[in-house]
Amino acid sequence: MCYKSYETEGLTCMLVFAIIAAVLGMFQFGYNTGVINAPQIILQEFISDIYEKRTGNVITDGFNELIWSITVSIFAIGGMVGGISGGAIANRFGRKGGLLLNNIFAILGGALMGLSKVSRSIEMLIIGRLIIGFNCGLNTALVPMYLSEISPVSIRGGLGTVNQLAVTVGLLLSQVFGINFLLGTAQGWPYLLAIAIIPAVLQLCLLPLCPESPRFLLISKQQEFHAREGLKRLRNSSNIEKDIEEMKAEERASQHEVKITMMELIKNKRLQLPLIIGIIMQLSQQLSGINAVFYYSTGLFVAAGLSEETSKYATIGVGCVMVIMTLVSIPLMDRAGRRTLHLYGLGGMFIFSIFITISLLVKFMYSWVTYLSVVSTLGYVVFFAIGPGSIPWMITAELFSQGPRPAAMSIAVLVNWLANFVVGLVFPHMQKGLSDYTFLPFTALLAIFWTFTYKKVPETRNKTFEEISALFRRDEVLNANGMNIDTTSRYRSTEGPVAEEKSVESYGTFSQTGGGLPTQDQHL
């Protein structure tokens, strides 16, 4: 019944179930990113209390701030290590297997953080944050990879957006649970941090019922029988030859790339362009300034003239807007296209970042400027959810064939976490140094990222992995929209048992970006 209801969209009960089970990892990422901010003052008091009882001396403000910054930033360090480990773990244990194994780190990290108060141990809190960071970094590499490989081509974009939806829901719940009358108290903060155990246990219960990535089984493990069985479950149909043939075509085209390492990927000239695109897309997400809003939105609203209590609720409103707009973007992803939505998202953020700067500059001149600040921040978040929030995770997995994909995801995730760490570390100093002009560097970066996306990023909507990979082959190429497109290679597109040859020109240009945005390949 479930399959018949969603047959036209390609959704089935098992596919939906597998998606829900997998994105619990991205929920974990979102929750642990935001959870540490609400109880900051309480946790700093905990650090002071433990230090005084151990040494008999009162901790200095500078040393307390240092320990606190280590507690916060070590999460990103763990994320970088987890992200760079993603490719090796995905190749050795599989996408599903890696996710299951990763839950051990989530349970261990959550337990250490939750027990740190009763154990009166600052070290347990810091080590717990490091381990949960490793878990989240690994999730950001494995979950998009798994989802991209189990999703039908026609709805891969929409399902990829579910990654970001899970992140935003996690962020929102961490904000809600962290308010003063729930768990943001001296008694409640251990439970607030230990909640990370719940999605890990839930995933351990649900994910074993889901199939491993059929693409991984067929191409990496040469287990065609198990790949077919998994596809039948995911598609709820025996008519899976189109998917199998598409995977085999990718396998034939990338046999020399099987289990490519990160260093081999970096040195491979044919893969350098998609790697650069993947890296810049990740940077466009983190260096857009969105984490400055997530980490410091309460302070921004206070600076704009709102009371502290009102600012906290406005921050929760930001989280609600993120969730709603991510839901809105799901059907748009496979209609408008990745490139188009990313351009709209970056462009909208560019405009609203200017309004945020204006509102900070003239906040003392007019009373209505306070509302301009709130509206500008919400608009900034809306456009982030439309494009940069979800597309970088998805398009990086799409730009590479099966062989280099794990290594590419590892590099992309490492860059993402590194940029996340840098923004969290630098933004407070930017606020002190630039004051009301704090968002201007992000405005300039958004302009650069928009230009790069317009000139270099291809549209991947409704293309198979092999078709996307073909765009970067350098045998005999034609330059269009800043990309190298192979005009002589021919690939087989199957409809059931009948195969029809298509040249790259039939799907390799980027004029179908949707949304009416102009392209540079219309001369083709």
Short mmCIF file of C-alpha atoms in Angstrom, two decimals, residues 94-406:
data_model
loop_
_atom_site.label_atom_id
_atom_site.label_comp_id
_atom_site.label_asym_id
_atom_site.label_seq_id
_atom_site.Cartn_x
_atom_site.Cartn_y
_atom_site.Cartn_z
CA GLY A 94 30.21 -0.14 4.62
CA ARG A 95 27.93 2.86 4.89
CA LYS A 96 25.37 1.20 7.15
CA GLY A 97 28.03 -0.74 9.04
CA GLY A 98 30.03 2.42 9.70
CA LEU A 99 26.94 4.21 11.03
CA LEU A 100 26.16 1.33 13.39
CA LEU A 101 29.73 1.22 14.69
CA ASN A 102 29.72 4.99 15.16
CA ASN A 103 26.94 4.81 17.75
CA ILE A 104 29.41 3.35 20.24
CA PHE A 105 31.19 6.72 20.29
CA ALA A 106 27.88 8.60 20.73
CA ILE A 107 26.90 6.49 23.75
CA LEU A 108 30.36 6.77 25.29
CA GLY A 109 30.57 10.53 24.72
CA GLY A 110 27.04 11.17 26.02
CA ALA A 111 27.68 9.04 29.12
CA LEU A 112 30.93 10.86 29.95
CA MET A 113 29.28 14.27 29.62
CA GLY A 114 26.22 13.21 31.61
CA LEU A 115 28.28 11.74 34.44
CA SER A 116 30.82 14.58 34.63
CA LYS A 117 28.87 16.48 37.30
CA VAL A 118 28.32 13.55 39.67
CA SER A 119 31.96 12.56 39.13
CA ARG A 120 33.03 16.20 39.65
CA SER A 121 35.32 15.92 36.63
CA ILE A 122 36.03 18.68 34.12
CA GLU A 123 38.16 16.17 32.20
CA MET A 124 35.17 13.85 31.64
CA LEU A 125 33.19 16.77 30.21
CA ILE A 126 35.99 17.71 27.80
CA ILE A 127 36.73 14.11 26.73
CA GLY A 128 33.01 13.48 26.27
CA ARG A 129 32.78 16.52 23.97
CA LEU A 130 35.79 15.25 22.00
CA ILE A 131 34.26 11.78 21.53
CA ILE A 132 30.80 13.09 20.61
CA GLY A 133 32.54 15.43 18.15
CA PHE A 134 34.24 12.43 16.54
CA ASN A 135 30.83 10.74 16.30
CA CYS A 136 29.26 13.80 14.65
CA GLY A 137 32.15 14.22 12.22
CA LEU A 138 31.83 10.61 11.13
CA ASN A 139 28.07 11.05 10.74
CA THR A 140 28.51 14.06 8.45
CA ALA A 141 30.62 11.88 6.14
CA LEU A 142 28.60 8.64 6.27
CA VAL A 143 24.97 9.81 6.31
CA PRO A 144 25.01 11.90 3.08
CA MET A 145 26.94 9.10 1.37
CA TYR A 146 24.42 6.45 2.43
CA LEU A 147 21.39 8.54 1.48
CA SER A 148 22.78 9.52 -1.93
CA GLU A 149 23.47 5.85 -2.74
CA ILE A 150 20.07 4.42 -1.72
CA SER A 151 17.94 7.22 -3.25
CA PRO A 152 16.40 7.06 -6.75
CA VAL A 153 17.90 9.64 -9.11
CA SER A 154 14.59 11.48 -9.56
CA ILE A 155 14.25 12.33 -5.85
CA ARG A 156 17.86 12.24 -4.68
CA GLY A 157 17.96 16.00 -4.17
CA GLY A 158 14.85 16.14 -2.01
CA LEU A 159 15.95 13.23 0.11
CA GLY A 160 19.40 14.74 0.47
CA THR A 161 17.76 17.82 1.99
CA VAL A 162 16.47 15.60 4.79
CA ASN A 163 20.08 15.71 6.06
CA GLN A 164 19.76 19.40 6.78
CA LEU A 165 16.24 18.96 8.16
CA ALA A 166 17.60 16.55 10.77
CA VAL A 167 20.38 19.01 11.64
CA THR A 168 17.94 21.90 12.08
CA VAL A 169 15.55 19.82 14.20
CA GLY A 170 18.50 18.84 16.40
CA LEU A 171 19.56 22.49 16.73
CA LEU A 172 16.03 23.58 17.58
CA LEU A 173 15.54 20.91 20.24
CA SER A 174 18.86 21.78 21.84
CA GLN A 175 17.70 25.41 22.07
CA VAL A 176 14.31 24.44 23.49
CA PHE A 177 15.64 21.96 26.05
CA GLY A 178 18.31 24.45 27.08
CA ILE A 179 15.96 27.20 28.25
CA ASN A 180 15.96 27.97 31.96
CA PHE A 181 12.75 26.26 33.04
CA LEU A 182 13.59 22.95 31.31
CA LEU A 183 17.14 21.52 31.40
CA GLY A 184 19.21 24.71 31.24
CA THR A 185 19.73 24.64 35.01
CA ALA A 186 22.46 23.64 37.46
CA GLN A 187 20.62 20.37 38.07
CA GLY A 188 19.46 19.73 34.53
CA TRP A 189 22.54 20.32 32.36
CA PRO A 190 23.97 16.76 32.76
CA TYR A 191 20.70 15.38 31.36
CA LEU A 192 20.77 18.01 28.60
CA LEU A 193 24.16 16.74 27.43
CA ALA A 194 23.37 13.04 28.00
CA ILE A 195 20.35 13.20 25.66
CA ALA A 196 22.90 12.46 22.91
CA ILE A 197 22.63 8.80 23.96
CA ILE A 198 18.97 8.54 22.90
CA PRO A 199 19.33 8.98 19.08
CA ALA A 200 22.33 6.61 19.17
CA VAL A 201 20.33 3.86 20.89
CA LEU A 202 17.40 4.51 18.56
CA GLN A 203 19.63 4.17 15.49
CA LEU A 204 21.11 0.95 16.86
CA CYS A 205 17.55 -0.44 17.01
CA LEU A 206 16.36 0.81 13.60
CA LEU A 207 19.32 0.68 11.24
CA PRO A 208 19.90 -3.12 11.40
CA LEU A 209 16.45 -3.49 9.79
CA CYS A 210 17.63 -1.47 6.76
CA PRO A 211 19.69 -2.75 3.80
CA GLU A 212 23.32 -1.80 3.23
CA SER A 213 23.94 0.55 0.29
CA PRO A 214 23.32 -1.59 -2.83
CA ARG A 215 25.85 0.55 -4.71
CA PHE A 216 28.53 -0.27 -2.12
CA LEU A 217 27.66 -3.97 -2.22
CA LEU A 218 27.75 -4.18 -6.01
CA ILE A 219 30.70 -1.95 -6.88
CA SER A 220 32.95 -2.13 -3.83
CA LYS A 221 32.18 -5.66 -2.59
CA GLN A 222 31.18 -7.35 -5.88
CA GLN A 223 28.12 -8.82 -4.13
CA GLU A 224 25.51 -8.49 -6.86
CA PHE A 225 23.05 -10.89 -5.24
CA HIS A 226 22.96 -8.91 -1.97
CA ALA A 227 22.82 -5.64 -3.90
CA ARG A 228 19.78 -6.88 -5.81
CA GLU A 229 18.07 -8.03 -2.61
CA GLY A 230 18.69 -4.67 -0.99
CA LEU A 231 17.37 -2.80 -4.02
CA LYS A 232 14.23 -4.91 -4.10
CA ARG A 233 13.55 -3.98 -0.48
CA LEU A 234 14.25 -0.29 -1.06
CA ARG A 235 12.19 -0.07 -4.25
CA ASN A 236 9.54 -2.60 -3.12
CA SER A 237 9.70 -4.01 -6.61
CA SER A 238 11.46 -6.69 -8.65
CA ASN A 239 11.90 -4.23 -11.51
CA ILE A 240 15.36 -3.02 -10.52
CA GLU A 241 17.32 -3.62 -13.73
CA LYS A 242 17.56 0.10 -14.49
CA ASP A 243 19.28 0.73 -11.14
CA ILE A 244 21.55 -2.29 -11.55
CA GLU A 245 22.61 -1.30 -15.06
CA GLU A 246 23.29 2.27 -13.92
CA MET A 247 25.53 0.94 -11.13
CA LYS A 248 27.33 -1.39 -13.53
CA ALA A 249 27.92 1.49 -15.93
CA GLU A 250 29.47 3.46 -13.10
CA GLU A 251 31.55 0.43 -12.11
CA ARG A 252 32.89 0.00 -15.65
CA ALA A 253 33.76 3.67 -15.89
CA SER A 254 35.55 3.83 -12.54
CA GLN A 255 37.24 0.47 -12.14
CA HIS A 256 40.66 2.12 -11.97
CA GLU A 257 39.41 4.39 -9.15
CA VAL A 258 38.25 1.69 -6.71
CA LYS A 259 39.08 2.60 -3.10
CA ILE A 260 41.09 5.66 -4.10
CA THR A 261 42.88 7.30 -1.17
CA MET A 262 42.70 10.97 -0.23
CA MET A 263 46.25 11.64 -1.47
CA GLU A 264 45.50 9.86 -4.76
CA LEU A 265 42.36 11.95 -5.08
CA ILE A 266 44.24 15.19 -4.51
CA LYS A 267 46.92 14.24 -7.08
CA ASN A 268 44.44 13.02 -9.71
CA LYS A 269 44.19 15.86 -12.25
CA ARG A 270 40.87 14.62 -13.65
CA LEU A 271 39.31 14.81 -10.19
CA GLN A 272 40.83 18.10 -9.07
CA LEU A 273 38.04 20.25 -10.48
CA PRO A 274 35.16 18.37 -8.79
CA LEU A 275 37.24 18.27 -5.58
CA ILE A 276 37.74 22.04 -5.68
CA ILE A 277 34.03 22.51 -6.30
CA GLY A 278 33.18 20.23 -3.36
CA ILE A 279 35.58 22.11 -1.06
CA ILE A 280 34.33 25.57 -2.08
CA MET A 281 30.73 24.41 -1.60
CA GLN A 282 31.56 23.31 1.96
CA LEU A 283 33.28 26.63 2.62
CA SER A 284 30.26 28.49 1.25
CA GLN A 285 28.18 26.83 3.96
CA GLN A 286 30.45 27.49 6.94
CA LEU A 287 32.01 30.83 5.92
CA SER A 288 28.63 32.32 5.01
CA GLY A 289 28.40 33.46 8.63
CA ILE A 290 25.50 31.22 9.56
CA ASN A 291 27.32 29.70 12.54
CA ALA A 292 27.90 33.20 13.86
CA VAL A 293 24.12 33.52 13.91
CA PHE A 294 23.63 30.08 15.52
CA TYR A 295 26.32 30.56 18.16
CA TYR A 296 25.82 34.23 18.94
CA SER A 297 22.30 35.17 17.78
CA THR A 298 21.17 35.97 21.33
CA GLY A 299 24.03 38.45 21.68
CA LEU A 300 23.28 39.92 18.26
CA PHE A 301 19.65 40.52 19.22
CA VAL A 302 20.72 42.08 22.54
CA ALA A 303 23.16 44.31 20.65
CA ALA A 304 20.30 45.36 18.38
CA GLY A 305 18.21 46.47 21.36
CA LEU A 306 16.12 43.47 22.46
CA SER A 307 15.99 42.37 26.09
CA GLU A 308 18.00 39.26 27.01
CA GLU A 309 14.89 37.16 27.66
CA THR A 310 13.25 38.25 24.40
CA SER A 311 16.51 37.56 22.57
CA LYS A 312 16.53 33.94 23.78
CA TYR A 313 13.05 33.37 22.42
CA ALA A 314 14.00 35.13 19.19
CA THR A 315 16.87 32.63 18.89
CA ILE A 316 14.40 29.76 19.24
CA GLY A 317 12.38 31.49 16.52
CA VAL A 318 15.45 31.36 14.29
CA GLY A 319 15.59 27.59 14.85
CA CYS A 320 11.89 27.24 13.98
CA VAL A 321 12.38 29.20 10.75
CA MET A 322 15.28 26.92 9.82
CA VAL A 323 13.13 23.81 10.25
CA ILE A 324 10.19 25.25 8.30
CA MET A 325 12.28 26.52 5.39
CA THR A 326 14.23 23.27 5.15
CA LEU A 327 10.89 21.47 4.80
CA VAL A 328 9.91 23.95 2.07
CA SER A 329 13.17 23.37 0.21
CA ILE A 330 12.71 19.57 -0.03
CA PRO A 331 10.30 19.59 -3.02
CA LEU A 332 12.21 22.47 -4.64
CA MET A 333 15.49 20.56 -4.76
CA ASP A 334 14.47 18.27 -7.62
CA ARG A 335 12.38 20.90 -9.39
CA ALA A 336 14.53 24.04 -9.40
CA GLY A 337 17.88 22.26 -9.17
CA ARG A 338 20.87 22.38 -6.83
CA ARG A 339 22.84 25.12 -8.57
CA THR A 340 19.84 27.45 -8.89
CA LEU A 341 18.82 27.13 -5.24
CA HIS A 342 22.41 27.61 -4.09
CA LEU A 343 22.64 30.82 -6.11
CA TYR A 344 19.35 32.11 -4.70
CA GLY A 345 20.43 31.14 -1.18
CA LEU A 346 23.83 32.85 -1.37
CA GLY A 347 22.32 35.91 -3.05
CA GLY A 348 19.62 36.28 -0.41
CA MET A 349 22.15 35.90 2.40
CA PHE A 350 24.34 38.54 0.75
CA ILE A 351 21.47 41.05 0.74
CA PHE A 352 20.32 40.36 4.30
CA SER A 353 23.89 40.44 5.66
CA ILE A 354 24.01 44.04 4.44
CA PHE A 355 20.73 44.78 6.25
CA ILE A 356 22.11 43.19 9.45
CA THR A 357 25.11 45.55 9.25
CA ILE A 358 22.82 48.55 8.63
CA SER A 359 20.63 47.61 11.61
CA LEU A 360 23.69 47.43 13.88
CA LEU A 361 24.99 50.79 12.64
CA VAL A 362 21.76 52.77 13.13
CA LYS A 363 20.24 50.91 16.10
CA PHE A 364 20.41 54.00 18.35
CA MET A 365 18.84 56.34 15.80
CA TYR A 366 15.44 54.75 15.25
CA SER A 367 13.34 52.43 17.44
CA TRP A 368 12.09 50.40 14.48
CA VAL A 369 15.64 49.31 13.65
CA THR A 370 15.35 46.59 16.33
CA TYR A 371 12.68 44.91 14.22
CA LEU A 372 14.81 45.34 11.10
CA SER A 373 17.56 43.41 12.87
CA VAL A 374 15.24 40.52 13.73
CA VAL A 375 13.68 40.43 10.24
CA SER A 376 17.12 40.59 8.59
CA THR A 377 18.42 37.74 10.72
CA LEU A 378 15.36 35.62 9.96
CA GLY A 379 15.70 36.41 6.24
CA TYR A 380 19.37 35.45 6.42
CA VAL A 381 18.40 32.09 7.92
CA VAL A 382 15.59 31.55 5.37
CA PHE A 383 17.97 31.83 2.41
CA PHE A 384 20.57 29.68 4.15
CA ALA A 385 17.97 26.91 4.50
CA ILE A 386 17.01 27.22 0.82
CA GLY A 387 20.52 26.63 -0.51
CA PRO A 388 23.77 26.52 1.46
CA GLY A 389 22.22 24.59 4.34
CA SER A 390 21.76 21.30 2.52
CA ILE A 391 23.25 21.48 -0.99
CA PRO A 392 26.99 21.27 -0.10
CA TRP A 393 26.50 17.95 1.72
CA MET A 394 24.53 16.54 -1.17
CA ILE A 395 26.44 17.81 -4.19
CA THR A 396 29.82 16.64 -2.90
CA ALA A 397 28.54 13.06 -2.87
CA GLU A 398 27.03 13.56 -6.34
CA LEU A 399 30.16 14.93 -8.01
CA PHE A 400 32.17 11.71 -7.57
CA SER A 401 31.78 8.14 -8.74
CA GLN A 402 31.87 5.19 -6.35
CA GLY A 403 35.66 4.86 -6.18
CA PRO A 404 36.70 8.36 -5.11
CA ARG A 405 33.43 9.25 -3.31
CA PRO A 406 34.48 8.16 0.23
#
